Coordinates of C-alpha atoms in Angstrom, one line a residue:
M28 CA -4.9 55.6 -75.3
R29 CA -0.9 56.4 -75.0
N30 CA -1.0 59.5 -77.2
I31 CA -3.9 60.8 -75.0
L32 CA -1.8 60.0 -72.0
A33 CA 1.3 62.0 -73.7
L34 CA -0.7 65.1 -74.7
A35 CA -2.0 65.2 -71.0
L36 CA 1.5 64.5 -69.6
L37 CA 2.6 67.4 -72.0
G38 CA 0.1 69.8 -70.9
F39 CA 0.6 69.4 -67.0
I40 CA 4.5 70.1 -68.1
V41 CA 4.1 73.4 -69.6
S42 CA 1.2 74.2 -66.9
V43 CA 3.6 73.3 -63.7
G44 CA 6.6 75.4 -65.7
S45 CA 4.1 78.2 -66.1
V46 CA 3.4 78.4 -62.6
H47 CA 6.4 77.0 -60.7
A48 CA 9.7 78.1 -61.9
Q49 CA 11.2 74.8 -60.9
T50 CA 14.7 73.5 -61.9
S51 CA 15.2 71.3 -64.7
E52 CA 15.8 68.7 -62.1
Q53 CA 12.7 69.0 -60.4
L54 CA 11.0 68.6 -63.6
T55 CA 12.6 65.2 -64.9
A56 CA 11.8 63.7 -61.7
Q57 CA 8.0 64.5 -62.3
I58 CA 7.9 63.7 -65.4
Q59 CA 9.7 59.8 -65.0
A60 CA 7.2 59.6 -61.9
L61 CA 4.2 60.2 -64.6
L62 CA 5.7 57.9 -67.2
Q63 CA 5.5 55.3 -64.4
Q64 CA 2.2 55.8 -63.6
V65 CA 1.6 55.5 -67.4
A66 CA 3.0 52.5 -68.1
Q67 CA 1.2 50.6 -65.4
L68 CA -2.0 52.1 -66.6
E69 CA -1.1 50.3 -70.1
Q70 CA -0.6 46.7 -68.1
R71 CA -4.1 47.2 -66.5
I72 CA -5.6 47.9 -69.7
Q73 CA -4.0 45.1 -71.5
A74 CA -4.5 42.5 -68.3
A75 CA -8.1 43.6 -68.8
R76 CA -8.5 42.5 -72.1
T77 CA -6.6 39.3 -71.8
G78 CA -8.2 38.1 -68.1
G79 CA -4.2 38.3 -67.2
T80 CA -2.9 39.5 -63.6
V81 CA -1.7 42.8 -63.4
P82 CA 1.7 43.4 -61.7
V83 CA 1.8 45.9 -58.8
T84 CA 5.0 48.0 -58.8
P85 CA 5.6 50.3 -55.7
T86 CA 4.4 54.1 -55.8
T87 CA 6.7 56.6 -56.0
T88 CA 5.9 60.1 -54.8
S89 CA 7.6 63.7 -55.4
Q90 CA 7.4 65.8 -52.6
G91 CA 6.5 69.3 -53.8
S92 CA 7.6 72.2 -52.3
C93 CA 9.9 71.9 -49.1
P94 CA 9.1 72.9 -45.6
T95 CA 11.8 75.5 -43.8
I96 CA 12.5 74.3 -40.6
A97 CA 15.3 76.2 -38.8
R98 CA 15.3 74.2 -35.7
N99 CA 14.9 70.9 -33.9
L100 CA 11.2 69.5 -33.3
K101 CA 10.1 67.1 -30.7
P102 CA 6.4 65.9 -29.6
G103 CA 4.7 69.1 -27.5
V104 CA 6.0 72.3 -29.5
S105 CA 4.3 74.5 -31.6
G106 CA 4.6 76.5 -34.7
T107 CA 4.5 77.1 -38.5
D108 CA 7.6 75.1 -38.9
V109 CA 5.6 71.9 -37.5
S110 CA 2.9 73.2 -39.8
A111 CA 5.2 72.8 -42.8
L112 CA 6.4 69.4 -41.6
Q113 CA 2.7 68.4 -41.5
Q114 CA 2.0 69.6 -45.0
F115 CA 5.0 68.0 -46.3
L116 CA 4.2 64.6 -44.4
A117 CA 1.0 64.5 -45.4
K118 CA 1.6 64.6 -49.3
T119 CA 2.4 61.0 -48.7
P120 CA -0.5 59.1 -47.0
A121 CA 1.6 56.1 -46.6
L122 CA 3.6 58.4 -44.1
Y123 CA 0.9 60.2 -42.5
P124 CA -2.0 59.3 -43.2
E125 CA -4.4 61.4 -40.6
A126 CA -3.2 64.5 -42.7
Q127 CA -3.8 66.4 -40.0
I128 CA -2.3 70.1 -40.3
T129 CA -2.4 71.6 -36.6
G130 CA 0.6 73.4 -36.1
Y131 CA 1.1 71.0 -33.0
F132 CA 3.9 68.4 -33.2
G133 CA 1.8 65.7 -31.4
A134 CA 1.5 61.9 -31.3
L135 CA 0.4 61.6 -34.6
T136 CA 3.5 63.5 -36.1
A137 CA 5.6 61.8 -34.0
R138 CA 4.6 58.5 -35.7
A139 CA 4.7 60.3 -39.6
V140 CA 8.3 61.2 -38.4
E141 CA 9.6 57.7 -37.3
R142 CA 8.2 56.4 -40.5
F143 CA 10.1 58.7 -42.4
Q144 CA 13.0 58.2 -40.5
I145 CA 12.8 54.5 -40.7
Q146 CA 12.0 54.6 -44.7
Q147 CA 15.4 56.8 -44.8
N148 CA 17.5 54.8 -42.6
I149 CA 18.1 57.3 -39.9
V150 CA 16.6 55.4 -37.0
S151 CA 14.1 52.6 -36.3
S152 CA 14.2 52.1 -32.8
G153 CA 14.5 53.8 -29.2
S154 CA 13.2 57.0 -28.0
V155 CA 12.8 61.0 -28.4
E156 CA 15.3 61.0 -25.5
T157 CA 17.6 58.5 -26.3
T158 CA 17.8 57.8 -30.0
G159 CA 15.6 60.5 -31.6
F160 CA 13.2 58.3 -32.7
G161 CA 10.3 60.5 -33.8
A162 CA 11.8 63.8 -33.4
V163 CA 13.1 66.1 -36.1
G164 CA 16.9 66.8 -35.5
P165 CA 19.7 67.2 -37.8
A166 CA 19.8 64.1 -39.6
T167 CA 16.3 64.5 -39.9
R168 CA 16.0 67.8 -41.3
A169 CA 18.6 67.1 -43.6
A170 CA 16.5 64.0 -45.0
L171 CA 13.9 66.3 -45.7
V172 CA 15.9 68.8 -47.6
R173 CA 17.4 66.1 -49.6
V174 CA 14.2 64.3 -50.2
C175 CA 12.3 67.5 -51.1
A176 CA 15.1 70.1 -52.8
L177 CA 16.8 67.3 -54.5
G178 CA 13.8 65.1 -55.7
T179 CA 14.5 62.2 -54.4
P180 CA 11.2 60.2 -54.5
V181 CA 9.8 58.5 -51.0
V182 CA 8.7 55.1 -52.3
I183 CA 6.5 53.3 -50.2
P184 CA 6.9 49.8 -51.0
S185 CA 3.1 48.1 -52.3
P186 CA 2.0 45.2 -50.4
P187 CA 3.5 41.4 -52.3
P188 CA 0.2 39.6 -53.5
P189 CA -1.1 37.1 -51.1
T190 CA 0.4 33.8 -51.4
P191 CA -2.1 30.9 -52.1
S192 CA -2.2 28.7 -48.7
V193 CA -1.3 25.0 -49.3
L194 CA -1.9 22.8 -46.2
N195 CA 0.1 19.5 -45.0
C196 CA -1.5 16.6 -43.4
I197 CA -1.0 16.0 -39.9
L198 CA -1.3 12.6 -38.3
G199 CA 0.1 13.0 -34.7
T200 CA 4.0 13.6 -35.1
T201 CA 3.7 12.4 -38.7
V202 CA 3.6 15.5 -41.6
L203 CA 2.6 14.7 -45.2
A204 CA 3.2 17.4 -47.6
S205 CA 0.5 18.4 -50.2
G206 CA 0.6 15.8 -53.1
E207 CA 2.8 13.5 -50.8
T208 CA 1.8 9.8 -51.0
R209 CA 2.7 7.4 -48.4
T210 CA 1.7 4.3 -47.4
L211 CA 0.2 3.8 -43.9
Y212 CA -1.2 1.3 -41.5
T213 CA -4.1 0.2 -39.1
S214 CA -1.8 -0.2 -36.3
G215 CA 1.9 0.5 -35.5
V216 CA 2.8 -3.1 -34.1
V217 CA 0.6 -6.3 -34.9
P218 CA 0.6 -9.8 -32.6
F219 CA 2.6 -12.4 -33.2
G220 CA 1.7 -14.1 -36.2
A221 CA -0.4 -11.2 -38.0
S222 CA 0.6 -9.3 -40.4
C223 CA 0.7 -5.4 -41.1
L224 CA -2.0 -4.2 -43.2
G225 CA -1.3 -0.9 -45.1
I226 CA -3.0 1.4 -48.2
P227 CA -1.4 4.4 -49.8
R228 CA -3.0 7.7 -48.6
K229 CA -2.8 11.0 -50.7
C230 CA -2.2 14.5 -49.0
M231 CA -4.2 16.9 -50.8
N232 CA -4.2 20.6 -49.5
G233 CA -4.6 19.2 -46.0
V234 CA -6.9 16.5 -46.5
L235 CA -5.8 12.9 -46.8
S236 CA -7.2 10.4 -49.1
G237 CA -8.5 6.6 -48.3
D238 CA -9.7 5.1 -45.1
P239 CA -9.0 6.7 -41.8
A240 CA -8.7 3.9 -40.1
Y241 CA -5.2 3.5 -41.7
S242 CA -3.5 6.1 -39.7
F243 CA -0.2 4.9 -38.7
P244 CA 3.3 5.5 -40.5
T245 CA 4.9 2.5 -39.8
C246 CA 4.2 -1.1 -38.9
T247 CA 6.1 -3.6 -36.6
A248 CA 5.0 -7.3 -36.8
N249 CA 6.0 -8.8 -33.1
T250 CA 8.6 -11.9 -34.1
T251 CA 8.7 -13.1 -30.2
P252 CA 5.3 -14.5 -28.9
G253 CA 4.4 -12.9 -25.6
S254 CA 4.0 -15.0 -22.4
C255 CA 1.2 -15.4 -19.8
T256 CA 1.7 -14.0 -16.4
V257 CA -1.2 -15.1 -13.8
D258 CA -0.6 -14.9 -9.8
G259 CA 3.0 -14.4 -10.3
V260 CA 4.0 -17.1 -12.1
T261 CA 5.1 -16.8 -15.9
V262 CA 4.1 -19.4 -18.5
T263 CA 5.8 -19.0 -21.8
H264 CA 4.0 -19.5 -24.9
G265 CA 2.9 -22.7 -26.4
Q266 CA 3.4 -24.3 -22.3
S267 CA 0.7 -25.4 -20.3
K268 CA -0.1 -25.2 -16.6
T269 CA -2.7 -26.2 -13.7
F270 CA -4.2 -23.8 -12.3
Y271 CA -7.0 -23.8 -9.5
K272 CA -10.3 -22.2 -8.8
Q273 CA -9.5 -21.8 -5.0
R274 CA -6.6 -21.5 -3.3
D275 CA -7.3 -23.5 -0.4
V276 CA -9.7 -26.5 0.2
L277 CA -11.0 -27.9 3.4
F278 CA -9.4 -31.1 5.1
G279 CA -10.6 -34.2 3.2
Q280 CA -11.0 -32.6 -0.2
Q281 CA -8.4 -33.3 -3.0
C282 CA -7.3 -30.1 -4.9
A283 CA -7.1 -31.8 -8.2
P284 CA -10.9 -31.4 -8.7
F285 CA -10.4 -27.8 -8.7
G286 CA -8.0 -27.5 -11.0
Q287 CA -7.8 -26.7 -14.9
T288 CA -4.5 -27.3 -17.4
R289 CA -4.5 -23.6 -19.4
T290 CA -2.1 -23.1 -22.4
C291 CA -0.3 -19.8 -22.9
N292 CA -0.8 -18.5 -26.7
D293 CA 1.0 -15.2 -27.3
G294 CA 0.4 -13.8 -23.9
T295 CA -3.3 -15.3 -23.6
L296 CA -4.3 -18.0 -21.1
S297 CA -6.8 -20.5 -22.5
G298 CA -9.5 -21.9 -20.4
D299 CA -11.7 -20.4 -17.6
P300 CA -10.3 -17.3 -16.1
T301 CA -11.7 -17.9 -13.0
Y302 CA -9.2 -21.0 -12.3
R303 CA -6.6 -18.1 -11.6
F304 CA -4.4 -19.6 -8.8
A305 CA -1.0 -20.8 -9.1
T306 CA -1.4 -23.1 -6.2
C307 CA -3.7 -25.0 -4.2
A308 CA -3.3 -26.6 -0.7
V309 CA -5.7 -28.8 1.2
T310 CA -6.2 -27.2 4.7
S311 CA -5.2 -28.7 8.0
A312 CA -7.2 -30.6 9.9
R313 CA -8.7 -28.8 12.8
S314 CA -7.8 -29.3 16.8
C315 CA -10.7 -30.0 19.1
E316 CA -11.3 -28.0 22.2
V317 CA -13.6 -29.7 25.1
V318 CA -14.7 -26.9 27.4
A319 CA -15.6 -27.7 31.1
S320 CA -15.7 -24.0 32.2
S321 CA -15.0 -20.6 31.1
A322 CA -11.9 -21.2 32.9
T323 CA -11.1 -24.7 32.2
S324 CA -11.0 -26.2 28.6
T325 CA -8.7 -29.2 27.1
T326 CA -7.3 -28.9 23.3
L327 CA -7.1 -32.4 21.1
T328 CA -5.0 -32.1 17.9
H329 CA -6.9 -34.0 15.1
G330 CA -6.5 -38.0 15.4
A331 CA -5.8 -37.6 19.2
Q332 CA -7.4 -39.3 22.2
R333 CA -7.9 -39.1 26.1
S334 CA -9.9 -39.7 28.7
F335 CA -12.5 -37.8 29.7
F336 CA -15.1 -37.7 33.1
S337 CA -18.2 -36.5 33.6
K338 CA -17.4 -36.2 37.1
T339 CA -14.6 -34.1 39.0
I340 CA -14.6 -35.6 42.5
V341 CA -16.5 -39.0 43.3
P342 CA -16.9 -40.5 47.1
Y343 CA -14.6 -42.4 48.7
N344 CA -16.6 -45.6 48.0
Q345 CA -16.7 -44.9 44.2
S346 CA -14.2 -45.0 41.4
C347 CA -13.6 -42.6 38.6
D348 CA -13.5 -45.3 36.1
D349 CA -17.3 -45.1 36.4
F350 CA -17.5 -41.8 35.0
K351 CA -15.1 -42.0 32.6
L352 CA -15.5 -41.8 28.4
V353 CA -12.4 -42.0 26.1
R354 CA -13.2 -39.4 23.4
V355 CA -11.4 -39.1 20.0
C356 CA -11.1 -35.6 17.8
N357 CA -11.7 -35.6 14.0
D358 CA -11.1 -32.4 12.0
G359 CA -12.7 -30.4 15.0
Y360 CA -15.2 -32.4 16.1
V361 CA -14.8 -34.8 19.4
S362 CA -16.4 -38.1 19.5
G363 CA -18.6 -39.1 22.7
D364 CA -21.3 -37.9 25.3
S365 CA -20.7 -34.2 25.6
A366 CA -21.7 -34.5 29.6
Y367 CA -17.9 -35.9 29.8
V368 CA -15.8 -32.8 29.5
H369 CA -13.4 -32.7 32.7
P370 CA -10.0 -33.5 32.1
A371 CA -9.2 -35.2 35.6
C372 CA -11.3 -37.1 38.2
S373 CA -10.4 -37.5 42.2
V374 CA -11.8 -39.9 45.0
T375 CA -12.6 -38.2 48.1
P376 CA -10.9 -40.2 50.6
G377 CA -12.9 -41.4 53.3
L378 CA -12.5 -39.5 56.8
S379 CA -10.1 -40.6 59.4
C380 CA -11.4 -41.3 62.8
T381 CA -9.7 -39.9 66.1
L382 CA -10.3 -41.3 69.5
D383 CA -8.1 -40.9 72.7
S384 CA -5.9 -38.0 70.4
V385 CA -5.2 -41.3 68.4
K386 CA -5.9 -41.0 64.4
V387 CA -7.1 -44.0 62.7
A388 CA -7.3 -43.7 58.9
H389 CA -10.0 -44.5 56.9
G390 CA -10.2 -48.2 56.7
A391 CA -7.6 -49.0 59.3
S392 CA -8.0 -50.9 62.5
K393 CA -6.6 -50.4 66.2
D394 CA -6.9 -51.7 69.3
F395 CA -8.7 -50.0 72.3
Y396 CA -8.9 -50.4 75.6
S397 CA -11.7 -50.4 78.1
D398 CA -9.0 -49.3 80.9
R399 CA -6.0 -47.0 80.3
T400 CA -4.0 -48.4 83.6
D401 CA -3.8 -52.2 84.6
T402 CA -0.9 -55.3 84.2
I403 CA 0.0 -56.4 81.1
A404 CA -1.7 -59.4 81.1
S405 CA -5.1 -57.7 82.4
C406 CA -4.6 -55.3 79.5
A407 CA -4.7 -58.0 77.0
N408 CA -8.1 -59.2 78.1
K409 CA -9.5 -55.5 77.8
K410 CA -8.6 -54.7 74.0
Q411 CA -11.0 -54.3 71.2
S412 CA -10.3 -54.2 67.6
R413 CA -11.8 -51.2 66.0
T414 CA -12.1 -50.2 62.5
C415 CA -12.6 -46.7 61.2
T416 CA -14.8 -46.2 58.3
N417 CA -15.5 -42.8 56.7
G418 CA -14.7 -41.1 60.4
V419 CA -16.9 -43.8 62.2
L420 CA -15.2 -46.3 64.4
N421 CA -17.2 -49.9 65.0
G422 CA -17.0 -51.8 68.1
T423 CA -17.8 -50.8 71.9
A424 CA -17.9 -47.3 72.9
S425 CA -16.2 -48.5 75.9
Y426 CA -13.4 -49.4 74.4
K427 CA -12.2 -45.5 74.2
F428 CA -8.4 -46.0 75.5
S429 CA -5.9 -45.9 73.1
Y430 CA -3.4 -47.8 75.1
C431 CA -3.4 -49.7 78.6
A432 CA 0.1 -50.2 80.4
P433 CA 1.4 -50.2 83.9
S434 CA 1.1 -46.7 85.6
N435 CA 5.1 -46.6 85.1
Q436 CA 5.0 -47.3 81.5
K437 CA 2.8 -44.7 79.9
A438 CA 2.9 -44.6 76.1
C439 CA 3.5 -41.2 74.0
I440 CA 1.1 -39.7 71.9
L441 CA 2.2 -37.1 69.1
D442 CA 0.5 -36.0 65.9
G443 CA -2.4 -38.9 66.4
V444 CA 0.3 -41.4 66.5
L445 CA 0.9 -43.9 69.9
V446 CA 4.2 -45.0 70.7
E447 CA 4.3 -47.3 73.4
H448 CA 6.9 -47.0 76.2
T449 CA 10.1 -47.7 75.1
K450 CA 9.2 -48.4 71.7
T451 CA 10.5 -45.7 68.7
G452 CA 8.8 -44.1 66.2
K453 CA 9.4 -41.8 63.1
F454 CA 8.5 -38.5 63.0
Y455 CA 9.2 -35.8 60.6
S456 CA 10.2 -31.7 60.6
A457 CA 7.5 -31.3 58.2
S458 CA 4.0 -32.9 56.8
E459 CA 4.9 -32.4 53.1
V460 CA 8.2 -31.9 51.4
P461 CA 8.9 -30.3 47.5
F462 CA 9.0 -32.0 44.8
G463 CA 12.7 -33.2 44.2
R464 CA 13.3 -33.9 47.9
T465 CA 12.4 -37.1 50.2
C466 CA 10.7 -37.1 53.2
A467 CA 14.1 -39.3 54.5
Q468 CA 15.8 -35.6 54.6
S469 CA 13.2 -34.6 57.4
E470 CA 13.1 -37.4 59.5
E471 CA 14.0 -38.2 63.0
V472 CA 13.6 -41.5 65.2
R473 CA 11.8 -40.5 69.0
T474 CA 11.7 -43.0 71.6
C475 CA 8.9 -43.2 74.1
T476 CA 9.8 -43.2 77.8
N477 CA 7.4 -43.2 80.1
G478 CA 4.7 -41.0 77.9
V479 CA 7.9 -38.7 77.3
L480 CA 9.2 -38.6 73.4
G481 CA 13.0 -38.3 73.4
G482 CA 14.6 -36.2 70.0
S483 CA 13.9 -32.8 68.9
N484 CA 10.5 -31.6 69.2
I485 CA 10.7 -29.9 65.8
Y486 CA 10.0 -33.2 64.4
A487 CA 6.5 -33.1 65.6
F488 CA 4.8 -34.6 62.3
A489 CA 3.9 -38.5 62.3
T490 CA 3.4 -38.5 58.3
C491 CA 5.2 -37.0 55.6
S492 CA 4.9 -36.8 51.8
A493 CA 6.6 -35.5 49.0
R494 CA 4.7 -32.9 46.7
D495 CA 3.9 -33.7 43.6
A496 CA 5.5 -31.8 40.5
A497 CA 3.4 -29.2 39.7
V498 CA 1.6 -28.8 36.3
C499 CA 1.9 -25.8 33.8
T500 CA -0.7 -23.7 32.9
L501 CA -0.6 -21.3 29.7
D502 CA -3.2 -19.6 27.9
G503 CA -5.8 -22.2 29.6
K504 CA -3.4 -25.2 28.4
E505 CA -2.2 -28.0 31.1
V506 CA 1.1 -29.5 30.2
A507 CA 2.0 -32.1 33.1
H508 CA 5.4 -32.2 34.3
G509 CA 8.0 -34.1 32.2
A510 CA 5.3 -33.3 29.7
S511 CA 5.6 -31.0 26.5
R512 CA 3.6 -29.5 24.2
A513 CA 3.7 -26.5 20.9
F514 CA 2.7 -23.0 22.1
Y515 CA 2.7 -20.5 19.3
S516 CA 3.8 -16.8 18.8
R517 CA 1.0 -15.7 16.8
A518 CA -2.8 -17.2 17.6
V519 CA -3.2 -16.6 13.8
A520 CA -1.3 -16.9 11.1
P521 CA -0.4 -14.7 8.3
V522 CA -2.5 -15.1 5.0
G523 CA -0.7 -17.7 2.9
E524 CA 1.1 -19.2 5.9
T525 CA 1.4 -22.2 7.9
C526 CA 1.6 -21.8 11.8
E527 CA 4.9 -24.4 11.7
P528 CA 7.4 -21.2 11.3
Y529 CA 5.2 -19.8 14.6
K530 CA 5.9 -22.9 16.8
Q531 CA 8.0 -23.8 19.7
I532 CA 7.6 -27.1 21.5
R533 CA 7.9 -26.2 25.3
Y534 CA 8.7 -28.9 28.2
C535 CA 7.5 -28.4 31.8
T536 CA 9.1 -29.0 35.0
D537 CA 7.1 -28.7 38.2
G538 CA 5.1 -25.8 37.1
Y539 CA 8.1 -23.9 34.7
L540 CA 7.9 -24.3 31.1
S541 CA 10.8 -23.9 29.2
G542 CA 11.4 -22.0 25.9
S543 CA 10.7 -18.4 24.9
G544 CA 7.9 -16.5 26.6
T545 CA 6.6 -15.2 23.5
Y546 CA 5.6 -18.8 22.2
Q547 CA 2.3 -18.0 24.5
Y548 CA -0.7 -18.7 22.5
G549 CA -1.6 -22.8 23.1
D550 CA -3.4 -23.1 19.5
C551 CA -2.7 -21.2 16.0
A552 CA -5.0 -20.8 13.1
T553 CA -4.3 -20.8 9.5
Q554 CA -6.4 -18.1 7.1

């Protein structure tokens, strides 16, 4: 085979020499190229016989005749010199695979020139305008002459043989190289008291051997047991605490039946999870409200008692005690007959009697006369004691005069009170004085002289009384003068709190309550 190829090579050389008067250097270059091809053919034949791999060597091309280019060429020009350039480039398919001989310098020709410039290390980037990349300038023309006239081969490297792909194994951020064996675990962290379980797994070109459940590259055994936290309370490992099924129980109940002791074991509490409250409290006993009307109600605290009445007013001849009942509050329920709802009762006083401008109080008696003027001795025989009963005087109607005296001893009558001649009586400037004052401060003694009272006429009231201290009323609750009561700044305490922080004791003084006006609620409820 080698002899045959040598004879063919010799014949080629002879024929070339006869046709083209080439230089010895050009012939030598062509011979060297043919010998390289022969060597490659022999290697392929040998590889085919033995089943081996044929090595690939770069292809070397000699350019043949040289183009004549006397000017710079760039995209857009035309001419025979462009055709000669295209013919030269087309002899090397790696440079000009399209091999179009058009005489026009277009985009395909420009790319072929760029490949030639890169191969000859003339320029490798830029543009026609900036670096001359893709245009034939002085440097490119010189390279064409050198490659063609001097026989310098244009070497187009053959692509390297493909490298067999080897895949690694990836587990999250962990990478195992193909062929690597590593111990992997079922978990990265195991609880207190447990052990790390691992098995060796090998990566074989992207595939891990063994159980896929073992996927963690490291494993740490927790040496500190976890604590347990429920309802804001932390219980350490091994410790126990009582938790409750309810946070609040009714008054009269106990929290103990609703509790369970639970033990912490490495972050897990034993027992029933419904026992989830760290504390339990017994709800306070409820107060009682006794309603008499839409405008009047009375509140009793748990365990308190007081008298209630079935009537608010009784006649003068009856007693409020006949309509009274003591009632007791027990956790929101008040004892006794529900008809007894009134906190107070009063007796209607009997009506007074008036005769001859003189007032006689109910139940009181006074002498009246059958004649107004007579001697003192005769007057004594003309009187009758008459008693007033609820506005009605008993006795004989003819005894209608309030006094009897000689004509020069007339009595004085003021505000229904009779003052005999030369007698004195106490009169007042007001029938009622405020709480804290006495009637003596408004009193004057006046003397009657034959029907005329001495002294100042501003003292015109026969009776005087000091007004009782006024009660205090707030949020429908009455507080007697001198008494005190708790009031609250909130009607309902926040969840989980008692009413105690929102309480103030306020004292009543003649209708005025002490303390802050923000404490305005008579009762406070918890949630």
